[in-house]
Amino acid sequence: MSNNFRTTNSNGLINKDKKINFTFNGTIYHGYEGDTLASALIANGVHLVGRSFKYHRPRGFLGVGVEEPNAMVQLHDGNKSEPNIIATEVELVEGLKAKSQNCWPSVQFDIGEINNVLNRFFPAGFYYKTFMWPKSFWMKIYEPFIRKAAGMGKAPLLPDPDRYEHNYEHCDVLVVGSGPSGLASALAAAKNGARVILAEDKPNFGGSLLTDEVTIGNMSGKEWASDTISQLKSMPNVILKKRSQVFGYYDHNMTVMIERVSDHIENPSKYTPRQRLHYIRAGEVIVSTGSIERPISFGNNDRPGIVLASAAKEYMKVYETLVGKKPIIFTNNDTAYSTALEFIKNDIEPIIVDTRDSSNGELVKEVQQKGISIKFNSGIADTKGHLKINSAIIGKLDSSKESFISEETVECDCICMSGGWTPTVHLSSQAGNKLKFNDDIDAFVPDKKRQKETAIGAANGSFTLNQSLAEGFQVGFDLSNKFTDQNNPTNSPNSNEPSYEKHEKLWCMPLPSGKKPKRFIDFQNDVAVSDVELAIREGFRSIEHVKRYTTLGMAGDQGKTSNLNGLQYVSKIEKKIVPEVGHTTFRPPYTPVTIGAIVGREVGNHYLPTRKSPIHTWHEENNAVFVAAGLWQRPRYYPRGSEDMNSAVNREAANVRKNVGICDVTTLGKIDIKGPDAPEFLNRVYTNAWLKLPVGKARYGVMLREDGMVFDDGTTSRLSENHFHMTTTTAQAANVLSHLEYYLQVVWPDLDVNVLSTTEQWSGIAVAGPKSRDLLSKLFPDVDMSNEGLPFMGLVDSSIDGIKARIYRISFSGELAYEVNVESNYGLYMWKKIMEVGQSFDIQPYGTEALSTLRIEMGHVAGAELDGRTIPFDVGLNSMVSQKKDFIGKRSLSKDAFTESDRQTIVGLVPLDKKTKIPEGSHIIEDNSAVAPIPKLGHVSSSCWSVEYNNPFSIAIIKDGKNKIGKNLYAVSPLKDISIPVEVVSSHYVDPEGSRVRS
Amino acid sequence: MLEIKCPYCGKRSQNEFSYGGDATIKRPQLGEEISTEDWDNFVYYRDNPRGKHSELWHHVSGCRQWFKVSRDTATHEIFDTCKMNEDFNV
Ligand SMILES: [Zn+2]
């Protein structure tokens, strides 16, 4: 196989000196540098690339770029495997491996093709109608079958090894598309001093100038494009991006662009990303995205070898490749004649079929002057050739153009069709532009804009070069003037291009006599003319409904080549004009974007930031098992030897009850509160009284939301008259700060108070257990640690080795306990110091599991009880609620539902067998043998193994809890299918008098 | 993604901010006698207008200031932003 379909000229953009080897379905081929996978395959005579979605019909290339609906392949294998890649968008690179998809066992012989023979059983809505009953069949039989039959490519099962990056850009003017209008506007805007980004999807700038025979000034179009690009390249205010698709237009002129950075490079360096996602916030966006050629519907118009005329031309002019050597040009307009002329240049005489009665366009005349006769008033009725087209049936149209008068069979190896041009309005539409129908070009164009977006050139329906350039220069200058004061316009050069006559409004050929071949509209989703007819016959009227019923325009290509032909056909059957039918909505992304690019570098450990305490390394060195607490990594327990979690946790918790434990509580939220109104502010924020808290004392506080639910709790201490140190739970730290700022800035701006997060500035170390006093007395010999010297809820400042420490006498474990706070940088030092001194007191570190055990035993509430559904009464905090003053959320507490005496309240539970652990989340019920639905009394919020009593203990919140103490109930967990008889006890299971903390 | 002009910092991307609800809601005075209905209106009930909406935003990943934004809920157009003690110009 060696490139039999290359042209002999070398005016294109491939480098025939550099061969590139690749494989397709296991066969080795070669192409050249600058080829796409599509152009290289076509050059090797390969047109059959895949099977269609529904009927498994053989399919080849229709287009040459993003519009391609058929030629989807699976690239690479293993963890680099990628499905549904459009072959026209893949640049050839040494060693590239591609294979067909949606076929089995091979693309030449595909079992699924039986669907094509049975196609009368697969009309529009087939799946909806057939697979409805019985319902139970859906999941097990129908759905897997449809999935298999409809399977496109295969998603890789391994993690993506490639690197993707994100970039944020700002510019004054973003120009999307580098055809004549795009280049003109970028040049005008840049010369006027604006910061410009010019984005081009293809590997080469220039758009239609790369293929059209035009002159601009004294240069060819292609030369002018390259000259303009060099000018732009030399300007510091311009960023040029090729291989870059702007696929989404979001609010406030935020566009997103995907750049293919390294797929086309044979050996990219290690840290080069594969793709880069650019978020571009642009002052103004110029949409110069050009237009896409429309196909024509005729019998069997989907065979490999049937391409768009513009694609055939681009393959010849850019890729030096012939789509065939016996071409038929089939058109309803003049532009396809430039493709005919290109064939003639390559010594190939095309057959030309034109639906129109005549045309006096310049290109038509040029073709005629070369002695080529044109079959006017004719159309293609049908085609033949199983895996590749080999002949066409050309028919003479009658005067109504509704049927053929006569038919003849003509041999061919390709058909290059043109149904005119559709402006690429996707981005404008995404930006909220209400499109309008332009009757001259029979297509929708942008109209009333909602954002700062301006379509120009072909995307705006301006199909002549003169008009495109004029719009480009004018709009580029006008828009850039909003950002600069240079007022420096650039004049549009003279240009020259052939004149074109009007197209004919005919996009669907009559059926050949006596036959009913499928005439496809949407190639990717296998939607034919007959499917649209059926949908209308069955009563679907809205174009959105026709779209969903037939799946027209719903495939990965988003109907780039099919939408308008579908609309046109609906309007013809309905005898309505197209704008009355309306159009479906365009949504991002314009072209498929790989998930890896969207995720970028936020994968694995980078998914979220990780917060570590300054003592983290010590925990690591001492065998801690970590657990995520929000973003924080906290030691969960420290196993010794072969200990499992339960034994480690029980050992750690028991050691706190017996000796002394040390726990890293750095993660607690800390907020510094200063100002003359600070006491008054705390008095409003917390449910209890704060005005009279003495300096040097701490107090436990509970705060509510306005709806009365407990929001957070913590200990806050008064450091001086107007200076407080608040602590919050780890989980709510950020929310509490926002809450305080809200009340200070929005509700009570008259209060003179400042709040500031100091979570990261302090490292906190809890030292808990009966031996904690002796330990700290030894560590801080200058401090009077006696119960009188530092009573419960007291605090004192001290220092060791010149390091300032603040010692609070507070307790979460219910034991005699202290919390030592030092500046973060000294956290590790202080921890080690306490461990060192603590050796003689049998100190052990304890993690979050033991921390939980200790607080659950004591009946101290935490996040599981303060779950946003409990008021202070429910969780035993009623004594914290001041009756004398108002505070945030207080009024809610007097609402009827909140004052009912049998509300669900906090209790303790002990299993009757003293052995079975009660799963958290279990339901509490009274009668185990009752018939469902069984009334639920409440739920289990927290469970632990009580180290004090050596049996399981749980906290539950149950209806009329206080009056249920002493009763036997059942804790049931339907998920685990267990039912545990339990006794209700006080939630204060250990030391209910609270004597230990005050000892 | 919206672009919001913080009255203190200037234009920033939406991901620096968090939304804070209707800016026209006034909290009842502390200690004020208030009917359950009025209190419920304050706590729970909000209009859900299509079109111009005066709302609060908080520059959480920035200057930590709460401020007011006048925004069209249908088109996301932002007409104006101002500090808490200011009024919108448009
Ligand atoms: Zn700010």
JSON list of C-alpha atoms in Angstrom, two decimals, chain A residues 619-752:
[
{"chain": "A", "resi": 619, "resn": "HIS", "atom": "CA", "xyz": [2.48, 11.12, 63.62]},
{"chain": "A", "resi": 620, "resn": "GLU", "atom": "CA", "xyz": [3.90, 9.57, 60.48]},
{"chain": "A", "resi": 621, "resn": "GLU", "atom": "CA", "xyz": [7.05, 8.46, 62.26]},
{"chain": "A", "resi": 622, "resn": "ASN", "atom": "CA", "xyz": [4.95, 6.92, 65.02]},
{"chain": "A", "resi": 623, "resn": "ASN", "atom": "CA", "xyz": [2.86, 4.67, 62.84]},
{"chain": "A", "resi": 624, "resn": "ALA", "atom": "CA", "xyz": [-0.31, 6.77, 62.79]},
{"chain": "A", "resi": 625, "resn": "VAL", "atom": "CA", "xyz": [-3.13, 5.67, 60.52]},
{"chain": "A", "resi": 626, "resn": "PHE", "atom": "CA", "xyz": [-4.57, 8.87, 59.08]},
{"chain": "A", "resi": 627, "resn": "VAL", "atom": "CA", "xyz": [-8.16, 9.86, 58.37]},
{"chain": "A", "resi": 628, "resn": "ALA", "atom": "CA", "xyz": [-9.43, 12.80, 56.36]},
{"chain": "A", "resi": 629, "resn": "ALA", "atom": "CA", "xyz": [-11.29, 15.36, 58.46]},
{"chain": "A", "resi": 630, "resn": "GLY", "atom": "CA", "xyz": [-12.41, 17.78, 55.79]},
{"chain": "A", "resi": 631, "resn": "LEU", "atom": "CA", "xyz": [-9.17, 18.80, 54.13]},
{"chain": "A", "resi": 632, "resn": "TRP", "atom": "CA", "xyz": [-7.12, 17.89, 57.21]},
{"chain": "A", "resi": 633, "resn": "GLN", "atom": "CA", "xyz": [-5.22, 14.68, 57.65]},
{"chain": "A", "resi": 634, "resn": "ARG", "atom": "CA", "xyz": [-5.62, 13.60, 61.27]},
{"chain": "A", "resi": 635, "resn": "PRO", "atom": "CA", "xyz": [-4.18, 10.57, 63.10]},
{"chain": "A", "resi": 636, "resn": "ARG", "atom": "CA", "xyz": [-7.01, 8.10, 63.53]},
{"chain": "A", "resi": 637, "resn": "TYR", "atom": "CA", "xyz": [-5.10, 5.72, 65.82]},
{"chain": "A", "resi": 638, "resn": "TYR", "atom": "CA", "xyz": [-1.55, 4.57, 66.39]},
{"chain": "A", "resi": 639, "resn": "PRO", "atom": "CA", "xyz": [-1.42, 0.76, 66.13]},
{"chain": "A", "resi": 640, "resn": "ARG", "atom": "CA", "xyz": [1.35, -1.08, 67.96]},
{"chain": "A", "resi": 641, "resn": "GLY", "atom": "CA", "xyz": [2.72, -4.32, 66.56]},
{"chain": "A", "resi": 642, "resn": "SER", "atom": "CA", "xyz": [-0.08, -6.39, 65.09]},
{"chain": "A", "resi": 643, "resn": "GLU", "atom": "CA", "xyz": [-2.89, -4.48, 66.82]},
{"chain": "A", "resi": 644, "resn": "ASP", "atom": "CA", "xyz": [-6.09, -4.01, 64.85]},
{"chain": "A", "resi": 645, "resn": "MET", "atom": "CA", "xyz": [-8.01, -0.76, 65.00]},
{"chain": "A", "resi": 646, "resn": "ASN", "atom": "CA", "xyz": [-10.36, -1.78, 67.79]},
{"chain": "A", "resi": 647, "resn": "SER", "atom": "CA", "xyz": [-7.64, -2.87, 70.16]},
{"chain": "A", "resi": 648, "resn": "ALA", "atom": "CA", "xyz": [-5.52, 0.18, 69.41]},
{"chain": "A", "resi": 649, "resn": "VAL", "atom": "CA", "xyz": [-8.45, 2.53, 70.00]},
{"chain": "A", "resi": 650, "resn": "ASN", "atom": "CA", "xyz": [-9.44, 0.78, 73.23]},
{"chain": "A", "resi": 651, "resn": "ARG", "atom": "CA", "xyz": [-5.85, 0.89, 74.48]},
{"chain": "A", "resi": 652, "resn": "GLU", "atom": "CA", "xyz": [-5.50, 4.60, 73.66]},
{"chain": "A", "resi": 653, "resn": "ALA", "atom": "CA", "xyz": [-8.84, 5.57, 75.24]},
{"chain": "A", "resi": 654, "resn": "ALA", "atom": "CA", "xyz": [-8.28, 3.43, 78.35]},
{"chain": "A", "resi": 655, "resn": "ASN", "atom": "CA", "xyz": [-4.87, 5.01, 78.85]},
{"chain": "A", "resi": 656, "resn": "VAL", "atom": "CA", "xyz": [-6.47, 8.45, 78.95]},
{"chain": "A", "resi": 657, "resn": "ARG", "atom": "CA", "xyz": [-8.94, 7.27, 81.60]},
{"chain": "A", "resi": 658, "resn": "LYS", "atom": "CA", "xyz": [-6.11, 5.62, 83.58]},
{"chain": "A", "resi": 659, "resn": "ASN", "atom": "CA", "xyz": [-2.93, 7.63, 82.95]},
{"chain": "A", "resi": 660, "resn": "VAL", "atom": "CA", "xyz": [-2.55, 10.44, 80.46]},
{"chain": "A", "resi": 661, "resn": "GLY", "atom": "CA", "xyz": [-2.98, 10.80, 76.69]},
{"chain": "A", "resi": 662, "resn": "ILE", "atom": "CA", "xyz": [-1.89, 13.39, 74.16]},
{"chain": "A", "resi": 663, "resn": "CYS", "atom": "CA", "xyz": [-3.90, 14.37, 71.14]},
{"chain": "A", "resi": 664, "resn": "ASP", "atom": "CA", "xyz": [-3.19, 16.78, 68.28]},
{"chain": "A", "resi": 665, "resn": "VAL", "atom": "CA", "xyz": [-6.11, 19.24, 68.20]},
{"chain": "A", "resi": 666, "resn": "THR", "atom": "CA", "xyz": [-4.45, 21.77, 65.91]},
{"chain": "A", "resi": 667, "resn": "THR", "atom": "CA", "xyz": [-7.28, 21.34, 63.41]},
{"chain": "A", "resi": 668, "resn": "LEU", "atom": "CA", "xyz": [-9.86, 23.04, 65.64]},
{"chain": "A", "resi": 669, "resn": "GLY", "atom": "CA", "xyz": [-11.01, 26.34, 64.15]},
{"chain": "A", "resi": 670, "resn": "LYS", "atom": "CA", "xyz": [-9.65, 29.38, 65.97]},
{"chain": "A", "resi": 671, "resn": "ILE", "atom": "CA", "xyz": [-10.90, 32.91, 65.56]},
{"chain": "A", "resi": 672, "resn": "ASP", "atom": "CA", "xyz": [-9.40, 36.02, 67.09]},
{"chain": "A", "resi": 673, "resn": "ILE", "atom": "CA", "xyz": [-12.09, 38.52, 68.14]},
{"chain": "A", "resi": 674, "resn": "LYS", "atom": "CA", "xyz": [-11.19, 42.06, 69.10]},
{"chain": "A", "resi": 675, "resn": "GLY", "atom": "CA", "xyz": [-12.98, 45.33, 69.75]},
{"chain": "A", "resi": 676, "resn": "PRO", "atom": "CA", "xyz": [-14.91, 47.25, 72.39]},
{"chain": "A", "resi": 677, "resn": "ASP", "atom": "CA", "xyz": [-18.16, 45.54, 71.34]},
{"chain": "A", "resi": 678, "resn": "ALA", "atom": "CA", "xyz": [-16.68, 42.03, 71.33]},
{"chain": "A", "resi": 679, "resn": "PRO", "atom": "CA", "xyz": [-18.49, 40.89, 74.53]},
{"chain": "A", "resi": 680, "resn": "GLU", "atom": "CA", "xyz": [-21.81, 42.21, 73.23]},
{"chain": "A", "resi": 681, "resn": "PHE", "atom": "CA", "xyz": [-21.21, 40.47, 69.89]},
{"chain": "A", "resi": 682, "resn": "LEU", "atom": "CA", "xyz": [-20.47, 37.12, 71.55]},
{"chain": "A", "resi": 683, "resn": "ASN", "atom": "CA", "xyz": [-23.57, 37.63, 73.68]},
{"chain": "A", "resi": 684, "resn": "ARG", "atom": "CA", "xyz": [-25.63, 37.84, 70.47]},
{"chain": "A", "resi": 685, "resn": "VAL", "atom": "CA", "xyz": [-23.85, 34.99, 68.71]},
{"chain": "A", "resi": 686, "resn": "TYR", "atom": "CA", "xyz": [-23.92, 32.45, 71.55]},
{"chain": "A", "resi": 687, "resn": "THR", "atom": "CA", "xyz": [-27.01, 31.19, 73.37]},
{"chain": "A", "resi": 688, "resn": "ASN", "atom": "CA", "xyz": [-25.47, 31.73, 76.81]},
{"chain": "A", "resi": 689, "resn": "ALA", "atom": "CA", "xyz": [-24.29, 34.87, 78.62]},
{"chain": "A", "resi": 690, "resn": "TRP", "atom": "CA", "xyz": [-20.90, 36.40, 77.82]},
{"chain": "A", "resi": 691, "resn": "LEU", "atom": "CA", "xyz": [-20.87, 39.91, 79.17]},
{"chain": "A", "resi": 692, "resn": "LYS", "atom": "CA", "xyz": [-19.50, 38.94, 82.56]},
{"chain": "A", "resi": 693, "resn": "LEU", "atom": "CA", "xyz": [-16.86, 36.41, 81.59]},
{"chain": "A", "resi": 694, "resn": "PRO", "atom": "CA", "xyz": [-13.73, 37.42, 83.55]},
{"chain": "A", "resi": 695, "resn": "VAL", "atom": "CA", "xyz": [-10.42, 37.99, 81.82]},
{"chain": "A", "resi": 696, "resn": "GLY", "atom": "CA", "xyz": [-8.37, 34.79, 81.95]},
{"chain": "A", "resi": 697, "resn": "LYS", "atom": "CA", "xyz": [-11.39, 32.50, 81.82]},
{"chain": "A", "resi": 698, "resn": "ALA", "atom": "CA", "xyz": [-12.83, 30.28, 79.12]},
{"chain": "A", "resi": 699, "resn": "ARG", "atom": "CA", "xyz": [-16.47, 29.40, 78.60]},
{"chain": "A", "resi": 700, "resn": "TYR", "atom": "CA", "xyz": [-18.27, 26.75, 76.57]},
{"chain": "A", "resi": 701, "resn": "GLY", "atom": "CA", "xyz": [-20.63, 28.28, 74.04]},
{"chain": "A", "resi": 702, "resn": "VAL", "atom": "CA", "xyz": [-23.31, 27.08, 71.65]},
{"chain": "A", "resi": 703, "resn": "MET", "atom": "CA", "xyz": [-24.38, 29.02, 68.58]},
{"chain": "A", "resi": 704, "resn": "LEU", "atom": "CA", "xyz": [-27.57, 28.60, 66.57]},
{"chain": "A", "resi": 705, "resn": "ARG", "atom": "CA", "xyz": [-28.72, 29.38, 63.07]},
{"chain": "A", "resi": 706, "resn": "GLU", "atom": "CA", "xyz": [-31.67, 31.75, 62.79]},
{"chain": "A", "resi": 707, "resn": "ASP", "atom": "CA", "xyz": [-33.93, 28.72, 62.35]},
{"chain": "A", "resi": 708, "resn": "GLY", "atom": "CA", "xyz": [-33.02, 27.59, 65.86]},
{"chain": "A", "resi": 709, "resn": "MET", "atom": "CA", "xyz": [-30.87, 24.62, 64.89]},
{"chain": "A", "resi": 710, "resn": "VAL", "atom": "CA", "xyz": [-27.52, 24.21, 66.65]},
{"chain": "A", "resi": 711, "resn": "PHE", "atom": "CA", "xyz": [-24.82, 25.46, 64.31]},
{"chain": "A", "resi": 712, "resn": "ASP", "atom": "CA", "xyz": [-21.60, 24.94, 66.23]},
{"chain": "A", "resi": 713, "resn": "ASP", "atom": "CA", "xyz": [-20.09, 24.74, 69.67]},
{"chain": "A", "resi": 714, "resn": "GLY", "atom": "CA", "xyz": [-16.72, 25.43, 71.21]},
{"chain": "A", "resi": 715, "resn": "THR", "atom": "CA", "xyz": [-14.76, 27.09, 73.96]},
{"chain": "A", "resi": 716, "resn": "THR", "atom": "CA", "xyz": [-14.07, 30.78, 73.85]},
{"chain": "A", "resi": 717, "resn": "SER", "atom": "CA", "xyz": [-11.81, 32.59, 76.27]},
{"chain": "A", "resi": 718, "resn": "ARG", "atom": "CA", "xyz": [-11.29, 36.19, 77.27]},
{"chain": "A", "resi": 719, "resn": "LEU", "atom": "CA", "xyz": [-7.66, 37.18, 76.88]},
{"chain": "A", "resi": 720, "resn": "SER", "atom": "CA", "xyz": [-8.16, 40.83, 77.84]},
{"chain": "A", "resi": 721, "resn": "GLU", "atom": "CA", "xyz": [-11.02, 43.29, 78.20]},
{"chain": "A", "resi": 722, "resn": "ASN", "atom": "CA", "xyz": [-11.72, 43.52, 74.46]},
{"chain": "A", "resi": 723, "resn": "HIS", "atom": "CA", "xyz": [-9.90, 40.49, 73.15]},
{"chain": "A", "resi": 724, "resn": "PHE", "atom": "CA", "xyz": [-11.34, 36.97, 72.83]},
{"chain": "A", "resi": 725, "resn": "HIS", "atom": "CA", "xyz": [-10.08, 33.70, 71.40]},
{"chain": "A", "resi": 726, "resn": "MET", "atom": "CA", "xyz": [-12.86, 31.57, 69.93]},
{"chain": "A", "resi": 727, "resn": "THR", "atom": "CA", "xyz": [-12.55, 27.90, 69.02]},
{"chain": "A", "resi": 728, "resn": "THR", "atom": "CA", "xyz": [-14.90, 26.11, 66.63]},
{"chain": "A", "resi": 729, "resn": "THR", "atom": "CA", "xyz": [-15.25, 22.53, 65.52]},
{"chain": "A", "resi": 730, "resn": "THR", "atom": "CA", "xyz": [-12.83, 21.43, 62.80]},
{"chain": "A", "resi": 731, "resn": "ALA", "atom": "CA", "xyz": [-15.67, 20.91, 60.33]},
{"chain": "A", "resi": 732, "resn": "GLN", "atom": "CA", "xyz": [-17.41, 24.28, 60.80]},
{"chain": "A", "resi": 733, "resn": "ALA", "atom": "CA", "xyz": [-14.38, 26.55, 61.15]},
{"chain": "A", "resi": 734, "resn": "ALA", "atom": "CA", "xyz": [-14.81, 28.27, 57.77]},
{"chain": "A", "resi": 735, "resn": "ASN", "atom": "CA", "xyz": [-18.59, 28.51, 58.06]},
{"chain": "A", "resi": 736, "resn": "VAL", "atom": "CA", "xyz": [-18.45, 30.05, 61.53]},
{"chain": "A", "resi": 737, "resn": "LEU", "atom": "CA", "xyz": [-16.04, 32.74, 60.32]},
{"chain": "A", "resi": 738, "resn": "SER", "atom": "CA", "xyz": [-18.36, 33.61, 57.39]},
{"chain": "A", "resi": 739, "resn": "HIS", "atom": "CA", "xyz": [-21.29, 33.63, 59.82]},
{"chain": "A", "resi": 740, "resn": "LEU", "atom": "CA", "xyz": [-19.56, 36.09, 62.17]},
{"chain": "A", "resi": 741, "resn": "GLU", "atom": "CA", "xyz": [-18.50, 38.29, 59.25]},
{"chain": "A", "resi": 742, "resn": "TYR", "atom": "CA", "xyz": [-22.08, 38.27, 57.95]},
{"chain": "A", "resi": 743, "resn": "TYR", "atom": "CA", "xyz": [-23.50, 39.56, 61.23]},
{"chain": "A", "resi": 744, "resn": "LEU", "atom": "CA", "xyz": [-20.75, 42.13, 61.70]},
{"chain": "A", "resi": 745, "resn": "GLN", "atom": "CA", "xyz": [-20.83, 43.48, 58.15]},
{"chain": "A", "resi": 746, "resn": "VAL", "atom": "CA", "xyz": [-24.46, 43.02, 57.11]},
{"chain": "A", "resi": 747, "resn": "VAL", "atom": "CA", "xyz": [-26.69, 42.90, 60.20]},
{"chain": "A", "resi": 748, "resn": "TRP", "atom": "CA", "xyz": [-24.93, 44.85, 62.93]},
{"chain": "A", "resi": 749, "resn": "PRO", "atom": "CA", "xyz": [-22.36, 47.09, 61.23]},
{"chain": "A", "resi": 750, "resn": "ASP", "atom": "CA", "xyz": [-22.60, 49.42, 64.23]},
{"chain": "A", "resi": 751, "resn": "LEU", "atom": "CA", "xyz": [-20.73, 46.90, 66.40]},
{"chain": "A", "resi": 752, "resn": "ASP", "atom": "CA", "xyz": [-17.04, 47.77, 66.67]}
]
